Amino acid sequence: MSIAENLRRVQERMAEAALRVGRSPEDVVLVAATKGRTPEEIEEAIRVGVEAVGENRVQEAEAKFPYIRLPFRKHMIGHLQRNKVKKALKLFDVIQSVDSFRLGEEISKRALHRTVEVLVEVNTSGEETKFGVSPEGTVDLVGRLLELEGIFVSGLMTIGPLTEDEGEVRRAFSLLRELRERAERELGVHLPVLSMGMSGDFEVAIEEGSTMVRIGTAIFGPRPS
Ligand SMILES: *Cc1c(COP(=O)(O)O)cnc(C)c1O
């Protein structure tokens, strides 16, 4: 299957999932997850309709982005170390993986005259290998980040648990939605973005309120090892 056909199928499945729960398909943004993909593959995806790209590593983005000649929005979706923030801010429009106040402070310090859009990454599954603030610490972290200049918190992000158990996946996503609601209520802010859902679980995520899915293999095929 070509990237164009895969993308069309993903977009159809996204729309069907949204309609199943009475949501509008336009309310869910697709970010193509492009780790391990070549600039040529990424450019092809943009040519056939992808508008936003997510990369996991600063170095990889730095090596690839200059070779992509079409315009696209750039999301950092991987773990970000504080010593890479300066470079990350040159490369990306959105940082989806803020999971500590110290990282937020570093972004704020390096933002200069710009306001950087960030999402707070939450570890909704409790898996130890995952990054992200704990569910219990989420509202507090969002509140503290809101005090910083040069940062704009637009929502929350999570990676679903790696399991075949759909109930468990659904619980993680509904937890993120509940945390968003709690943060909005307790802090009096609007957090429109819920970034959740990947190739294996994006339909469940959309049913649970996702406004942004990050999809790699369903668009580009299995990742080269
Ligand atoms: C790789 C990755 C994705 C996409 O995963 P697929 O299963 O290939 O769709 C989404 N989000 C993050 C943070 C990733 O690292």
Tab-separated table of C-alpha atoms and ligand atoms in Angstrom:
chain	number	residue	atom	x	y	z
A	1	MET	CA	0.000	0.000	0.000
A	2	SER	CA	1.195	3.524	-0.739
A	3	ILE	CA	1.505	6.312	1.824
A	4	ALA	CA	-1.393	8.079	0.073
A	5	GLU	CA	-3.692	5.048	0.357
A	6	ASN	CA	-2.681	4.359	3.959
A	7	LEU	CA	-3.298	7.975	4.893
A	8	ARG	CA	-6.720	7.986	3.280
A	9	ARG	CA	-7.663	4.826	5.180
A	10	VAL	CA	-6.440	6.306	8.486
A	11	GLN	CA	-8.440	9.484	7.852
A	12	GLU	CA	-11.546	7.401	7.117
A	13	ARG	CA	-11.116	5.378	10.304
A	14	MET	CA	-10.581	8.580	12.309
A	15	ALA	CA	-13.774	10.084	10.906
A	16	GLU	CA	-15.757	6.894	11.568
A	17	ALA	CA	-14.558	6.765	15.182
A	18	ALA	CA	-15.527	10.409	15.716
A	19	LEU	CA	-18.971	9.938	14.178
A	20	ARG	CA	-19.607	6.819	16.299
A	21	VAL	CA	-19.568	8.983	19.422
A	22	GLY	CA	-21.288	11.999	17.902
A	23	ARG	CA	-18.153	14.061	17.421
A	24	SER	CA	-17.159	16.034	14.355
A	25	PRO	CA	-14.275	14.497	12.354
A	26	GLU	CA	-12.746	17.983	12.018
A	27	ASP	CA	-12.195	18.081	15.775
A	28	VAL	CA	-9.371	15.540	15.579
A	29	VAL	CA	-5.964	16.575	14.215
A	30	LEU	CA	-3.555	14.047	12.731
A	31	VAL	CA	0.140	14.296	13.540
A	32	ALA	CA	2.248	11.894	11.483
A	33	ALA	CA	4.842	10.212	13.740
A	34	THR	CA	7.944	10.082	11.589
A	35	LYS	CA	10.760	8.573	13.684
A	36	GLY	CA	12.903	6.378	11.457
A	37	ARG	CA	11.318	7.707	8.243
A	38	THR	CA	13.302	9.423	5.517
A	39	PRO	CA	12.769	13.034	4.436
A	40	GLU	CA	11.439	11.654	1.130
A	41	GLU	CA	8.769	9.583	2.906
A	42	ILE	CA	7.800	12.540	5.068
A	43	GLU	CA	7.598	14.860	2.087
A	44	GLU	CA	5.385	12.344	0.291
A	45	ALA	CA	3.044	12.228	3.301
A	46	ILE	CA	2.836	16.034	3.322
A	47	ARG	CA	2.221	16.099	-0.414
A	48	VAL	CA	-0.829	13.826	0.017
A	49	GLY	CA	-2.330	15.700	2.955
A	50	VAL	CA	-0.347	15.450	6.214
A	51	GLU	CA	-0.115	18.888	7.837
A	52	ALA	CA	1.762	18.117	11.065
A	53	VAL	CA	4.739	15.894	11.823
A	54	GLY	CA	5.930	14.517	15.165
A	55	GLU	CA	9.556	13.602	15.799
A	56	ASN	CA	10.961	11.947	18.918
A	57	ARG	CA	14.518	13.176	18.903
A	58	VAL	CA	16.060	16.599	18.449
A	59	GLN	CA	19.040	15.230	16.542
A	60	GLU	CA	16.943	13.274	14.093
A	61	ALA	CA	14.694	16.263	13.422
A	62	GLU	CA	17.728	18.451	12.928
A	63	ALA	CA	19.115	16.039	10.354
A	64	LYS	CA	15.865	15.600	8.420
A	65	PHE	CA	13.779	18.789	8.527
A	66	PRO	CA	16.078	20.844	6.246
A	67	TYR	CA	15.478	18.343	3.430
A	68	ILE	CA	11.689	18.631	3.522
A	69	ARG	CA	10.708	21.395	1.159
A	70	LEU	CA	6.957	21.535	1.805
A	71	PRO	CA	5.539	23.438	4.811
A	72	PHE	CA	4.326	21.482	7.868
A	73	ARG	CA	3.822	21.947	11.603
A	74	LYS	CA	6.519	20.430	13.776
A	75	HIS	CA	5.760	18.643	17.043
A	76	MET	CA	8.295	17.262	19.495
A	77	ILE	CA	6.644	14.065	20.764
A	78	GLY	CA	9.591	12.300	22.424
A	79	HIS	CA	11.265	12.785	25.778
A	80	LEU	CA	13.123	16.094	25.895
A	81	GLN	CA	16.248	16.660	27.966
A	82	ARG	CA	16.849	20.113	29.359
A	83	ASN	CA	20.175	20.453	27.583
A	84	LYS	CA	18.394	19.996	24.225
A	85	VAL	CA	15.727	22.659	24.811
A	86	LYS	CA	17.513	25.463	22.994
A	87	LYS	CA	17.861	23.371	19.839
A	88	ALA	CA	14.343	21.977	20.190
A	89	LEU	CA	12.877	25.476	20.235
A	90	LYS	CA	14.626	26.278	16.955
A	91	LEU	CA	13.162	23.159	15.344
A	92	PHE	CA	9.649	22.698	16.725
A	93	ASP	CA	6.373	24.620	16.934
A	94	VAL	CA	4.924	22.499	19.749
A	95	ILE	CA	6.545	20.527	22.581
A	96	GLN	CA	4.170	17.680	23.509
A	97	SER	CA	6.319	16.095	26.181
A	98	VAL	CA	6.671	18.493	29.117
A	99	ASP	CA	6.618	16.339	32.239
A	100	SER	CA	8.415	18.419	34.878
A	101	PHE	CA	8.497	21.971	36.143
A	102	ARG	CA	12.232	22.128	35.571
A	103	LEU	CA	11.782	21.335	31.887
A	104	GLY	CA	9.047	23.969	31.695
A	105	GLU	CA	11.344	26.518	33.323
A	106	GLU	CA	14.068	25.777	30.811
A	107	ILE	CA	11.634	26.237	27.907
A	108	SER	CA	10.412	29.471	29.453
A	109	LYS	CA	13.969	30.734	29.857
A	110	ARG	CA	14.876	29.893	26.256
A	111	ALA	CA	11.627	31.048	24.661
A	112	LEU	CA	12.837	34.652	24.418
A	113	HIS	CA	10.192	36.768	22.696
A	114	ARG	CA	8.094	33.827	21.580
A	115	THR	CA	5.299	31.960	23.346
A	116	VAL	CA	5.880	28.220	23.028
A	117	GLU	CA	2.893	25.911	22.846
A	118	VAL	CA	3.368	22.883	25.104
A	119	LEU	CA	1.393	19.854	26.240
A	120	VAL	CA	1.891	18.170	29.586
A	121	GLU	CA	2.747	14.484	29.173
A	122	VAL	CA	0.983	12.247	31.675
A	123	ASN	CA	1.891	8.654	32.494
A	124	THR	CA	-1.679	7.346	32.572
A	125	SER	CA	-0.742	3.664	32.568
A	126	GLY	CA	1.709	3.724	35.479
A	127	GLU	CA	4.185	1.718	33.382
A	128	GLU	CA	7.627	2.398	34.810
A	129	THR	CA	9.305	2.608	31.421
A	130	LYS	CA	7.094	5.528	30.407
A	131	PHE	CA	7.855	9.202	30.831
A	132	GLY	CA	5.241	11.635	32.028
A	133	VAL	CA	3.987	13.211	35.225
A	134	SER	CA	1.824	11.003	37.438
A	135	PRO	CA	-1.953	11.459	37.234
A	136	GLU	CA	-1.902	12.737	40.841
A	137	GLY	CA	0.691	15.376	40.004
A	138	THR	CA	-0.889	16.591	36.776
A	139	VAL	CA	-3.126	19.447	37.925
A	140	ASP	CA	-0.380	20.833	40.155
A	141	LEU	CA	2.178	20.753	37.310
A	142	VAL	CA	-0.194	22.428	34.853
A	143	GLY	CA	-0.906	25.119	37.460
A	144	ARG	CA	2.772	25.821	38.031
A	145	LEU	CA	3.544	25.910	34.290
A	146	LEU	CA	0.761	28.456	33.791
A	147	GLU	CA	2.765	30.889	35.943
A	148	LEU	CA	5.737	30.816	33.578
A	149	GLU	CA	6.252	33.390	30.850
A	150	GLY	CA	6.851	32.309	27.288
A	151	ILE	CA	4.865	29.096	27.646
A	152	PHE	CA	1.321	28.350	26.629
A	153	VAL	CA	-0.138	25.066	27.940
A	154	SER	CA	-2.757	23.980	25.407
A	155	GLY	CA	-3.535	20.526	26.815
A	156	LEU	CA	-2.378	17.060	27.833
A	157	MET	CA	-0.644	14.173	26.071
A	158	THR	CA	-0.342	10.484	26.884
A	159	ILE	CA	0.884	7.216	25.419
A	160	GLY	CA	-1.597	4.397	25.944
A	161	PRO	CA	-0.591	1.182	27.713
A	162	LEU	CA	1.041	-1.484	25.577
A	163	THR	CA	-1.617	-4.177	25.911
A	164	GLU	CA	-4.234	-6.012	23.901
A	165	ASP	CA	-6.750	-5.306	26.656
A	166	GLU	CA	-9.007	-2.654	25.150
A	167	GLY	CA	-10.603	-1.877	28.505
A	168	GLU	CA	-7.246	-0.968	29.973
A	169	VAL	CA	-6.414	1.249	26.998
A	170	ARG	CA	-9.799	2.958	27.250
A	171	ARG	CA	-9.311	3.595	30.983
A	172	ALA	CA	-5.978	5.310	30.366
A	173	PHE	CA	-7.529	7.609	27.764
A	174	SER	CA	-10.599	8.415	29.838
A	175	LEU	CA	-8.269	9.190	32.762
A	176	LEU	CA	-6.486	11.784	30.612
A	177	ARG	CA	-9.825	13.343	29.701
A	178	GLU	CA	-10.840	13.465	33.374
A	179	LEU	CA	-7.531	15.073	34.330
A	180	ARG	CA	-8.090	17.715	31.655
A	181	GLU	CA	-11.555	18.436	33.065
A	182	ARG	CA	-10.227	18.603	36.611
A	183	ALA	CA	-7.398	20.960	35.620
A	184	GLU	CA	-9.795	23.206	33.715
A	185	ARG	CA	-12.178	23.369	36.652
A	186	GLU	CA	-9.615	23.827	39.419
A	187	LEU	CA	-7.342	26.225	37.538
A	188	GLY	CA	-9.980	28.083	35.546
A	189	VAL	CA	-8.228	27.571	32.222
A	190	HIS	CA	-9.131	26.123	28.859
A	191	LEU	CA	-7.082	23.073	27.784
A	192	PRO	CA	-8.468	22.184	24.361
A	193	VAL	CA	-5.887	19.615	23.266
A	194	LEU	CA	-5.917	15.932	24.253
A	195	SER	CA	-3.083	14.240	22.358
A	196	MET	CA	-3.711	10.503	22.583
A	197	GLY	CA	-3.952	7.597	20.170
A	198	MET	CA	-1.367	5.839	17.972
A	199	SER	CA	-1.675	3.280	15.151
A	200	GLY	CA	-2.915	0.510	17.444
A	201	ASP	CA	-5.363	2.486	19.552
A	202	PHE	CA	-6.389	5.742	17.848
A	203	GLU	CA	-10.018	4.760	17.361
A	204	VAL	CA	-10.462	4.038	21.076
A	205	ALA	CA	-8.677	7.329	21.831
A	206	ILE	CA	-11.026	9.303	19.582
A	207	GLU	CA	-14.037	7.619	21.170
A	208	GLU	CA	-12.630	8.774	24.531
A	209	GLY	CA	-12.226	12.387	23.433
A	210	SER	CA	-8.843	12.633	21.700
A	211	THR	CA	-8.373	15.831	19.685
A	212	MET	CA	-4.947	14.835	18.336
A	213	VAL	CA	-3.671	11.433	17.244
A	214	ARG	CA	-0.017	10.642	16.551
A	215	ILE	CA	0.226	7.945	13.889
A	216	GLY	CA	3.288	6.317	12.335
A	217	THR	CA	3.067	2.699	11.208
A	218	ALA	CA	-0.511	2.884	9.911
A	219	ILE	CA	0.671	5.574	7.466
A	220	PHE	CA	4.232	4.511	6.640
A	221	GLY	CA	4.157	0.762	7.249
A	222	PRO	CA	6.255	-1.213	9.727
A	223	ARG	CA	9.232	0.721	11.078
A	224	PRO	CA	12.635	-0.283	9.700
A	225	SER	CA	14.732	-1.758	12.506
B	1	LIG	C1	6.203	6.256	17.614
B	1	LIG	C2	5.255	7.119	18.330
B	1	LIG	C3	3.932	7.263	17.912
B	1	LIG	C4	3.343	6.525	16.727
B	1	LIG	O1	3.405	5.144	16.905
B	1	LIG	P1	2.783	4.136	15.811
B	1	LIG	O2	2.432	2.946	16.596
B	1	LIG	O3	3.868	3.915	14.813
B	1	LIG	O4	1.606	4.799	15.217
B	1	LIG	C5	3.120	8.138	18.617
B	1	LIG	N1	3.563	8.810	19.700
B	1	LIG	C6	4.823	8.694	20.133
B	1	LIG	C7	5.244	9.466	21.330
B	1	LIG	C8	5.700	7.848	19.473
B	1	LIG	O5	6.947	7.711	19.934
